[in-house]
Structures are given as structure tokens and as C-alpha cells.
Amino acid sequence: MILGEHNWHTLEVAEAIQTLRADFSGLSQEEAQHRLAEFGPNELVKGERISAWAVFFGQFKSFLIIALLVAVALSAVLGEVVDAVLIAVIVLFACILGFVQEYRAERAMEALKKMAAPTASVIRDGKEVEIPATELVPGDIILLRTGDRIPADARLIEAINLRADEASLTGESLPVDKVIEPLAQDIAIGDRKNMVYMGTAATYGRGTAVVTATGMTTEFGKIATMLQEVKAERTPLQINLDRMGKWIAIGALTLCFILAGLGILRGHEILEMFVWGVALAVAAVPEALPAVVVISLALGVRRMAKRHALMRRLPAVETLGSTTFICSDKTGTLTQDQMTVRQIYTNANLIDVTGVGYEPKGEFLLNGMSYDPGEDAHLQALLNTCSLCNDTHLTLVEDMWQIKGDPTEGALAVVAAKANIWQHESNSQFPRIGEVPFSSERKRMTTIHQIPEGKVAYSKGAAEVVLNSCSHIYKDGREKELTDEGKREALKIAQTMAGDALRVLGMAYKRFPEEIESSETAEQDMVFVGLAGMIDPPREEVKEAIKLCEQAGIKSVMITGDHKLTAMAIARELGLLKEGVALTGAEIDNLSDEEFEDLVEKIEVYARVSPAHKLRVVEALAKKGHIVAMTGDGVNDAPALKKADIGVAMGITGTDVTKEAADMVLTDDNFASIVAAIEEGRGIFSNIKKYLMFLLSSNIGEILLMAGAILFGTLIGLPYGAIPLVAIQILWVNLATDGLPALALSVDPAAPGIMREKPRRRGQGVFTKPVVILMAIGGIWSCLVNLGIFKWALDTDRGMLEAQCLCFLTLVLIQFFKAYNFRSDRHSIFKIGLFSNKWLNLAICWEMILLCMIVYTPFFQEPFRTFSLGVVDWVIVILLAGTIFPVLEISKGIIRWQDKRSERLVSA
């Protein structure tokens, strides 16, 4: 038996049964075994597994890691065992971290498998049996009851008041009423109401269905396939650091050995220049880069965790800081995922209700003024209907209000409780003695209660259905005849409320002094009492978060499986919908890739979309050069989360699948936490940039100093063969500047206005024009000052030792000054606070203590070629080194002026 692609939702029940070669009495056990052999078990299969060793050794492919391993060997050759061990530990730590991050991808499939139903009720050989869900095959007849997890994709052949929660697959916030009639072909998965899908759940009623797909061919399985096929892309930071490390290492090693060769030609011994060249190479290669990056990211992650954002992949922190688009799921991310009554219509009054979610706190407002529901008999009658005609219970669990049952009924129970009408008290006072259950055909529910005067029926349902069953209306304190005009007025109000994306229910009651003849009698000639409009409300803090994102140059977009009208109303309330551009999944399907890419930057709301649509949106934005963050909580979000530059999952409502596929998890499910994460991400990248500016400008200064002395020494009057620094001095400068001061820059406070800056372009690295200019100026000035003091000392007959010592001290102090200058590549150090980084202050103080020990301790003076300086020498060294400070500050001022001038020209 071979099954091709079928639009099962378009087929009649009998036609679906015939196509599947099934039978209403179920498959025989023999046929089921044959099909199991043909189609395989009903489970999610993993992609080809990569061994743990392969993942681990793959970490050593980075050129920067390779260069650092060479640096380990060179340091060991020099006898710098501590340095070699330190570099080796850094390399090993970076590789282990990368291994852990990559290996977690394997767990995404495990999480998907856990969500599959473990058992299924199925008819085999005409009898109902319970079998492992993995043994289901296409053509099996399965039985569904309230609370069951759907074990496979299936076409319904019977649905008795059946509703299914499909939020994890489609994003639909409300349970879907199921039918068995065939449907149109070109409709979204969320609208295929005669189908049920693996991984979703039956929340109400019961049903019977014939299995149409199992395992990897289910909609759930297709998501699993996409998760396997989607390749997690490297972040811009990873790409930039690897590329930069490669060129720095190649350039530095090449130049150092050229200089060493020239030194040999100028008369220095081969061994001396080999050691000198290796020392300069070790100093030039940024061996502290992985440590600074890891520490910057790790500390940033700690700060983010305190602000409810948990990072699963460290390098992704930086990418979040450069995000240009946030594609956010609606239900549970932008909204509360808790249906809430917003508006009530009774006695010709529109009453607003405040409060959100299931907490029974809020006010009733009439014309904007506080309104006491206890003094309005009409409102009391409506709220009694909400409380009594209700099968859902509101409970307080660990200081958190929750509902047990249907979200719509939960909203009605909450609004009644806001008026101090509690279900347990109402049901105790007016016990239920009968009911007419809800069905999708009747679109209403009625309960019958005992009261002192007799009996009363309370009914709720679709507004037009309830109104058509009413002959009277409770208005102006009495029951009046409901005229056609009165019905039209109530329906007009209902339509207005629906236009605001509210789900509207009509409420009615009927008193019976005697016995009720039948349930049909209870729903005839009822008294209309009013309307209740509800919605899954936006999170209060999201609106401000979206404004902050807009200020930061980030566009927020809603992507949801919900209806277009509802999505647009929520988006409008949040401030997302500005140009009014919204598309449905069906409309996306009608666009070619080129047409969609032309529109994608303008679209603000996507509604009724499938997982494939979400993936297409992310890919189209990526082609436009955007760095995309995708938020979500359902299984349907997982492939897009993995494909996006940053996948953001919800920690509370999110599925395990989504969390495993995501780069970041919001522990409070709060969209606003993304803004905090963005700020941290920008700050972290900024700190890495500060470190690189400081380090490379220092390295440029060192290499130019040595190259200038060797290449142009005779031209500037230096003695033949004179070199400003010896090998051990170069190594100490490297350790002093690349150590604690560099690490202190990794925890530098964020610059003012960091959230008013536009995101970096995709592919834009650290080396922007201002950064390169500042590094070059810092390096060149350092070279000139140090060559100057070296030449001055020799010209004044201080001798080679004192000249090298003064040059050594001036170089160290220049780099300490640079550490403060490079706390920003744009802002003046006085604007951000000269000493506002306490860790940098402590680092410089500690390094100065060590420097003084080297200068004044006899044990260190000979190897480090130092002498005990007097006050005059220190004044000369400090003044010359301090010249770097105004030079760099003036340079930043010129850069700011040029930027403002460019902005004015662009705006003009």
C-alpha cells in the first residue's frame, strides 16, 4: 500500500476510509502488522548522529585556536611555562565550551519524541484496544476523549462536541471546534477542523478518526525534519573573530620573523634574534582574545539571567545586540495567553472591565467612571450566567490564579469573581440539576439550576444563536418583549465588539416555576441579558518594549497562527501596526520568492501561518541582510528559531522542543526581557571591541617601534644595531597589558545612549573606520614617543640599559593611558566617567605595583634591564606617556564632528 500526498480535509469520510483501505470496524491485527512493516513505527527518527569525538575535535579547526596552540609551543621554547600553561587552558576551555554548545542539538529530537503520545486507543478486529502509539499505522481507527494526546495525524469520522488545543502546532490561542464535513482545499492547517494532529490534545468532547499519517510524515514529523535540515548558522562574532585571528596571526608572525632576519643582518646573534622574534610574535598574537570573549559573554549572561533572559549559546549574546528584526509569536509572547473579558453590554450600556489574565482583580467602568456591579441588577444577572453556565474552575495554586478547563469559560469565571460572584458559592446556592452541553453545531451551552422560586436555565453561546432563542430582554429593571429592532441593535453591538477582535458571547436566562418538559423547552423564549466580549490581551509591558526596540532601530513583527482580524487588533494596540501591512499564510503562498522578498521589510503582521511560512519569513529577511531574532513557545516555532540568527524561546509556556532549538530562553516569558538582552548584547560586543582596540593599538605601537628601530635606526641617528626592547621586556609588556587591564575592559559599563544607536549591519565587524583610525593613531603616536625617548636617552649618554628601561616604562604607561581612552571609540572619556570602571582602576594599580617591583627590586633589574629611577625620570616618562591621552581624545572629537556632518548631509 503506497500513500501519496492527499488533501485529507477535502475528502468525504467514506472517501477517506476507501482511500486508506480502512474499515469502520478497524484494521485486522494481521493487516496492521503488514502496514507497520511498510510504513515503519509511528515515531520521530533522528538524523544521522555525529559522534561526540568528532564534535570535540571539530573545535580545533578554528585558525585562531591553531595559532594559539603554536603560541603554546613557542612560549614553552622560551621557557615561559606559566604563559604556555595559561594559553593551553584557554584553548581547552574554548574547545569544551564549543563542544557542549554543538552537542545539545541532539537533545532537540529527544524533546520532540517526549511530546508524542505513549499509548493510543484503537479499534483492531472490531474491538477497542490500548496499544503503544508507536504501533499505529495509516488506516487505523483511533478513539479520542477529553484530555487525550493525539497520537498521529488523522481525519475525523465522528466528532461529538470535540475540541482540540492546537496552540503548540498552529499558534491558535483557543481550542478548535472539530467537525467531520469536508473542507475547501486551500486552507491553512489551523482551519482544517476535520483533522487532528500528532502532539496536540483533545480538551473537550470525544471523537473517532482514521489515521492518515504517522511518524515523520505527520505535520509534527515535518517539523522534526525541518529541525534536522536547518543548519545552525555561525554568528557574526564567531566569523569576525576567526577571520581576524587568522590575519593577525599570519601578519604578526611574518613581520616578526622578517624583523628578526633583518636584525641578524645588522649584526645581532642568530639565537638572540630568534628568541627576540619569537617573543615579539607571542606578544603580537592576541592569546587573551578567547578569554576576554568568554569572560565578556559569561558575565553578560549572568547579568542577563538576573533580567530573566537565559542564554543557551554564548556567542549568540553578541548577535542579539545587532538584531534588526524581531519576529514574535503572538500567543503567550506578546499576549498573556489568558483569555480576559474586556467589555460587557447590558441594559443598553457598554461597560469596560479592567485587569488582565486569570487574577480576579479589576474594575467595571461605565463611561470611564468606576462602576459598582453590585448595584446593577442587569450586570448581576449577566455575571451570574457567566459563573453558573460554566464547567471551568478558577483556583489559586501557590499564589497564582489558574483555571482548570476551557480558556473562554475561564475568562467568564474570572469576570464574575471580579464582581465577588464566586463559582463555588453560586453553585452551592443554586445547584445544577441539568444541562444541555455545548456542541459546535448548536454553538451554545445551557445549564439548569434549582432556585427557591423554582428553576432557572442559564445559557451562553454565539450572540446570534442566543438572540434567536430569546423572546424577551431584561432592560430597565424588568423583562420586556425583544423586538426585531432590539435584536438588530444587540447584533450591531456584537459586530462592533467583534471588529475590535473580541470574541463575543450572548447571555440569556429563563425561569421555570414548574418542571421543565425538555431541554429544548429550556432554550426557547429565553430572556436576553447581554453580551460579553473577551480577548487574549497584550502584555502591559510589551508596548514599552516595542517602543524601545524601535528607538534602537529594531523592527518588531508579529507572526501567528491566529486569525488576521485578531492579530491586527492586538498589533494595533501594541503599536506594531503602523502601515497596516498584514498577510496571511495563504497570501504568502501566492507570492513568488522575489515578490515576497520585495514586501518582507514592510509587513508588520503575519496571520494563519504554518511552520514553513515562519521559516520562509526568516529566510527572506536574512536575504535582505537583516539579523533576525525569532521568538516563540510552540513546537511550530522550533524550525524558525533554529534558522534565525537568534532563537528566543519562552521558559514558562515554551515546549522542550522550542527551548532546545533556541539560543535564548526568557524565564518570565516576557517580551520586554528581550530589550534587556539586546542592551546586554550590545554592551558585550562593545566591550570586546574596546579590548581589541586597546590590544591591537598596543601591538601596532610595539611592532612599529621595533620595526622603526631596525629599518630606519640609522636614518634617525640610532647607533647601529640598537633595539629599544629586549625579549623579556616585550613579554612583560604583553602580559601586563593583555592581562588584567584587558579583562577589566570586558566588564566595562555600557556607554551612554547604547540603545539609541542603530544596529550594526550584517557582516560588519569590529574594524569600522573610526576604530581603525583610532588604533592607527594610538599605535603611531606610541611608536614616535617611544623612539623619541629611546633616542634622547642615548643622545644624552644614558647608556643602552637606561635607554631601554625608559623606553620600556614609557611604552607600558602609554598602554595604561590607552586603556582609559579606548573605553569608547566615540564618546569622550570625561562623558562616560574617567574612573567609572572600578575594575580597570584596580587592574592599573596592581600592574603599577608590579612595574615598580621590576624597577626597584635588584633581583629583577638585571633580567628586565631596569634601574632605580629618580623623580625627574618618572616625570619625563609620565609626561611623555600622557601625551597619548589628549591625542586620542582630540581624534575622537574630530570623528564625532565628521559623523554629525555626514548625518546633516544625508538628511539634507
Short mmCIF file of N, CA and C in Angstrom, two decimals, residues 795-890:
data_model
loop_
_atom_site.label_atom_id
_atom_site.label_comp_id
_atom_site.label_asym_id
_atom_site.label_seq_id
_atom_site.Cartn_x
_atom_site.Cartn_y
_atom_site.Cartn_z
N ASP A 795 71.24 59.82 23.18
CA ASP A 795 71.93 61.06 22.83
C ASP A 795 72.49 61.77 24.06
N THR A 796 71.88 61.54 25.22
CA THR A 796 72.34 62.20 26.45
C THR A 796 73.25 61.28 27.26
N ASP A 797 73.80 60.28 26.57
CA ASP A 797 74.78 59.38 27.17
C ASP A 797 74.26 58.63 28.40
N ARG A 798 72.96 58.26 28.36
CA ARG A 798 72.40 57.49 29.47
C ARG A 798 72.81 56.01 29.37
N GLY A 799 73.27 55.59 28.21
CA GLY A 799 73.64 54.20 28.02
C GLY A 799 72.46 53.37 27.53
N MET A 800 72.77 52.20 26.93
CA MET A 800 71.74 51.35 26.33
C MET A 800 70.76 50.82 27.38
N LEU A 801 71.28 50.39 28.55
CA LEU A 801 70.38 49.83 29.58
C LEU A 801 69.34 50.85 30.00
N GLU A 802 69.78 52.07 30.37
CA GLU A 802 68.83 53.09 30.83
C GLU A 802 67.89 53.51 29.70
N ALA A 803 68.42 53.57 28.47
CA ALA A 803 67.56 53.94 27.33
C ALA A 803 66.45 52.91 27.13
N GLN A 804 66.82 51.61 27.20
CA GLN A 804 65.82 50.56 27.05
C GLN A 804 64.83 50.57 28.21
N CYS A 805 65.30 50.85 29.40
CA CYS A 805 64.41 50.91 30.57
C CYS A 805 63.41 52.04 30.44
N LEU A 806 63.89 53.24 30.07
CA LEU A 806 62.97 54.38 29.92
C LEU A 806 61.96 54.13 28.80
N CYS A 807 62.44 53.52 27.71
CA CYS A 807 61.53 53.19 26.60
C CYS A 807 60.49 52.16 27.06
N PHE A 808 60.94 51.15 27.81
CA PHE A 808 60.06 50.11 28.34
C PHE A 808 58.97 50.71 29.24
N LEU A 809 59.37 51.57 30.17
CA LEU A 809 58.40 52.17 31.10
C LEU A 809 57.43 53.09 30.36
N THR A 810 57.93 53.87 29.41
CA THR A 810 57.05 54.77 28.66
C THR A 810 56.03 53.97 27.86
N LEU A 811 56.47 52.86 27.26
CA LEU A 811 55.55 52.02 26.49
C LEU A 811 54.45 51.45 27.38
N VAL A 812 54.82 50.94 28.56
CA VAL A 812 53.83 50.38 29.48
C VAL A 812 52.81 51.45 29.90
N LEU A 813 53.30 52.64 30.29
CA LEU A 813 52.39 53.70 30.74
C LEU A 813 51.50 54.21 29.61
N ILE A 814 52.05 54.31 28.40
CA ILE A 814 51.21 54.71 27.26
C ILE A 814 50.04 53.73 27.12
N GLN A 815 50.33 52.46 27.26
CA GLN A 815 49.25 51.47 27.09
C GLN A 815 48.26 51.53 28.25
N PHE A 816 48.69 51.88 29.44
CA PHE A 816 47.76 52.07 30.54
C PHE A 816 46.84 53.27 30.26
N PHE A 817 47.40 54.36 29.73
CA PHE A 817 46.57 55.51 29.35
C PHE A 817 45.57 55.12 28.26
N LYS A 818 46.04 54.33 27.31
CA LYS A 818 45.15 53.89 26.22
C LYS A 818 43.96 53.11 26.75
N ALA A 819 44.19 52.32 27.80
CA ALA A 819 43.09 51.52 28.35
C ALA A 819 41.91 52.40 28.73
N TYR A 820 42.20 53.61 29.24
CA TYR A 820 41.12 54.55 29.57
C TYR A 820 40.56 55.21 28.32
N ASN A 821 41.43 55.60 27.39
CA ASN A 821 40.96 56.23 26.15
C ASN A 821 40.02 55.31 25.37
N PHE A 822 40.38 54.04 25.31
CA PHE A 822 39.63 53.11 24.46
C PHE A 822 38.41 52.53 25.14
N ARG A 823 37.96 53.12 26.23
CA ARG A 823 36.69 52.70 26.80
C ARG A 823 35.52 53.12 25.92
N SER A 824 35.79 53.94 24.93
CA SER A 824 34.79 54.27 23.92
C SER A 824 35.51 54.70 22.65
N ASP A 825 34.96 54.29 21.51
CA ASP A 825 35.55 54.74 20.24
C ASP A 825 34.87 55.99 19.72
N ARG A 826 33.93 56.51 20.50
CA ARG A 826 33.17 57.68 20.05
C ARG A 826 33.07 58.75 21.12
N HIS A 827 32.67 58.35 22.32
CA HIS A 827 32.42 59.31 23.38
C HIS A 827 33.72 59.70 24.09
N SER A 828 33.73 60.94 24.59
CA SER A 828 34.87 61.39 25.39
C SER A 828 34.90 60.62 26.70
N ILE A 829 36.10 60.30 27.16
CA ILE A 829 36.25 59.59 28.41
C ILE A 829 35.66 60.38 29.57
N PHE A 830 35.62 61.69 29.44
CA PHE A 830 35.06 62.53 30.52
C PHE A 830 33.54 62.45 30.54
N LYS A 831 32.92 62.13 29.40
CA LYS A 831 31.47 61.99 29.35
C LYS A 831 31.03 60.69 30.01
N ILE A 832 31.79 59.62 29.77
CA ILE A 832 31.40 58.33 30.34
C ILE A 832 31.94 58.12 31.75
N GLY A 833 32.82 59.03 32.19
CA GLY A 833 33.37 58.93 33.55
C GLY A 833 34.76 58.35 33.54
N LEU A 834 35.75 59.18 33.85
CA LEU A 834 37.15 58.77 33.74
C LEU A 834 37.45 57.52 34.56
N PHE A 835 36.97 57.48 35.80
CA PHE A 835 37.29 56.36 36.68
C PHE A 835 36.04 55.52 37.02
N SER A 836 35.06 55.48 36.11
CA SER A 836 33.80 54.78 36.40
C SER A 836 33.93 53.26 36.30
N ASN A 837 35.04 52.75 35.72
CA ASN A 837 35.28 51.31 35.70
C ASN A 837 36.22 50.96 36.85
N LYS A 838 35.67 50.52 37.95
CA LYS A 838 36.49 50.27 39.14
C LYS A 838 37.48 49.12 38.92
N TRP A 839 37.09 48.13 38.09
CA TRP A 839 37.98 47.01 37.84
C TRP A 839 39.21 47.44 37.05
N LEU A 840 39.03 48.39 36.14
CA LEU A 840 40.18 48.91 35.39
C LEU A 840 41.11 49.69 36.33
N ASN A 841 40.51 50.46 37.21
CA ASN A 841 41.31 51.21 38.19
C ASN A 841 42.17 50.26 39.03
N LEU A 842 41.55 49.19 39.52
CA LEU A 842 42.27 48.21 40.34
C LEU A 842 43.35 47.50 39.53
N ALA A 843 43.02 47.17 38.27
CA ALA A 843 43.99 46.47 37.40
C ALA A 843 45.22 47.33 37.16
N ILE A 844 45.02 48.61 36.86
CA ILE A 844 46.14 49.52 36.60
C ILE A 844 46.98 49.70 37.87
N CYS A 845 46.31 49.84 39.01
CA CYS A 845 47.05 49.98 40.27
C CYS A 845 47.92 48.75 40.54
N TRP A 846 47.35 47.56 40.33
CA TRP A 846 48.10 46.33 40.56
C TRP A 846 49.30 46.22 39.60
N GLU A 847 49.06 46.54 38.33
CA GLU A 847 50.15 46.46 37.35
C GLU A 847 51.24 47.48 37.67
N MET A 848 50.87 48.65 38.20
CA MET A 848 51.87 49.66 38.58
C MET A 848 52.72 49.17 39.75
N ILE A 849 52.09 48.44 40.68
CA ILE A 849 52.84 47.88 41.80
C ILE A 849 53.87 46.88 41.27
N LEU A 850 53.42 46.00 40.35
CA LEU A 850 54.35 45.03 39.77
C LEU A 850 55.46 45.72 38.99
N LEU A 851 55.10 46.79 38.27
CA LEU A 851 56.10 47.52 37.49
C LEU A 851 57.16 48.12 38.41
N CYS A 852 56.73 48.69 39.52
CA CYS A 852 57.68 49.26 40.49
C CYS A 852 58.58 48.18 41.09
N MET A 853 58.04 46.99 41.30
CA MET A 853 58.86 45.89 41.81
C MET A 853 59.96 45.54 40.80
N ILE A 854 59.60 45.52 39.53
CA ILE A 854 60.59 45.21 38.49
C ILE A 854 61.67 46.29 38.43
N VAL A 855 61.24 47.54 38.63
CA VAL A 855 62.18 48.67 38.53
C VAL A 855 63.11 48.74 39.74
N TYR A 856 62.57 48.51 40.94
CA TYR A 856 63.36 48.78 42.15
C TYR A 856 63.89 47.54 42.86
N THR A 857 63.46 46.35 42.48
CA THR A 857 63.97 45.13 43.12
C THR A 857 65.23 44.67 42.38
N PRO A 858 66.36 44.57 43.08
CA PRO A 858 67.62 44.18 42.42
C PRO A 858 67.52 42.84 41.68
N PHE A 859 66.75 41.91 42.26
CA PHE A 859 66.62 40.58 41.64
C PHE A 859 66.09 40.66 40.21
N PHE A 860 65.16 41.62 39.97
CA PHE A 860 64.54 41.73 38.65
C PHE A 860 65.27 42.69 37.72
N GLN A 861 66.15 43.53 38.26
CA GLN A 861 66.74 44.59 37.44
C GLN A 861 67.61 44.06 36.31
N GLU A 862 68.40 43.04 36.60
CA GLU A 862 69.28 42.53 35.55
C GLU A 862 68.52 41.87 34.40
N PRO A 863 67.60 40.87 34.67
CA PRO A 863 66.91 40.25 33.53
C PRO A 863 66.00 41.23 32.78
N PHE A 864 65.38 42.15 33.52
CA PHE A 864 64.46 43.08 32.86
C PHE A 864 65.16 44.35 32.37
N ARG A 865 66.48 44.45 32.61
CA ARG A 865 67.27 45.60 32.17
C ARG A 865 66.65 46.92 32.65
N THR A 866 66.40 47.01 33.97
CA THR A 866 65.86 48.22 34.59
C THR A 866 66.86 48.78 35.57
N PHE A 867 66.59 50.01 36.02
CA PHE A 867 67.40 50.64 37.07
C PHE A 867 66.48 51.48 37.94
N SER A 868 66.95 51.89 39.10
CA SER A 868 66.13 52.65 40.04
C SER A 868 66.00 54.10 39.54
N LEU A 869 64.81 54.40 39.06
CA LEU A 869 64.57 55.73 38.50
C LEU A 869 64.44 56.78 39.60
N GLY A 870 64.89 58.01 39.29
CA GLY A 870 64.66 59.14 40.18
C GLY A 870 63.36 59.85 39.82
N VAL A 871 63.05 60.88 40.59
CA VAL A 871 61.79 61.61 40.37
C VAL A 871 61.76 62.24 38.99
N VAL A 872 62.87 62.85 38.57
CA VAL A 872 62.92 63.53 37.26
C VAL A 872 62.63 62.55 36.13
N ASP A 873 63.23 61.34 36.22
CA ASP A 873 62.99 60.34 35.18
C ASP A 873 61.51 59.94 35.11
N TRP A 874 60.92 59.77 36.30
CA TRP A 874 59.48 59.41 36.33
C TRP A 874 58.63 60.54 35.73
N VAL A 875 58.97 61.79 36.04
CA VAL A 875 58.20 62.92 35.49
C VAL A 875 58.29 62.92 33.97
N ILE A 876 59.51 62.68 33.44
CA ILE A 876 59.69 62.66 31.99
C ILE A 876 58.86 61.52 31.37
N VAL A 877 58.97 60.34 31.97
CA VAL A 877 58.24 59.17 31.45
C VAL A 877 56.73 59.41 31.48
N ILE A 878 56.21 59.89 32.61
CA ILE A 878 54.76 60.09 32.76
C ILE A 878 54.25 61.17 31.80
N LEU A 879 55.00 62.28 31.69
CA LEU A 879 54.56 63.36 30.80
C LEU A 879 54.55 62.91 29.34
N LEU A 880 55.60 62.22 28.92
CA LEU A 880 55.65 61.75 27.53
C LEU A 880 54.56 60.70 27.26
N ALA A 881 54.39 59.77 28.19
CA ALA A 881 53.35 58.75 28.01
C ALA A 881 51.96 59.38 28.01
N GLY A 882 51.78 60.40 28.86
CA GLY A 882 50.47 61.05 28.98
C GLY A 882 50.03 61.81 27.75
N THR A 883 50.98 62.09 26.82
CA THR A 883 50.59 62.82 25.60
C THR A 883 49.59 62.02 24.76
N ILE A 884 49.57 60.68 24.93
CA ILE A 884 48.64 59.86 24.16
C ILE A 884 47.19 60.20 24.51
N PHE A 885 46.98 60.65 25.75
CA PHE A 885 45.62 60.90 26.23
C PHE A 885 44.93 62.01 25.43
N PRO A 886 45.49 63.23 25.37
CA PRO A 886 44.83 64.28 24.58
C PRO A 886 44.82 63.96 23.08
N VAL A 887 45.85 63.28 22.58
CA VAL A 887 45.88 62.94 21.15
C VAL A 887 44.66 62.10 20.77
N LEU A 888 44.37 61.07 21.55
CA LEU A 888 43.23 60.19 21.24
C LEU A 888 41.89 60.88 21.50
N GLU A 889 41.80 61.70 22.55
CA GLU A 889 40.55 62.41 22.83
C GLU A 889 40.23 63.42 21.73
N ILE A 890 41.25 64.13 21.25
CA ILE A 890 41.04 65.07 20.13
C ILE A 890 40.62 64.31 18.87
#
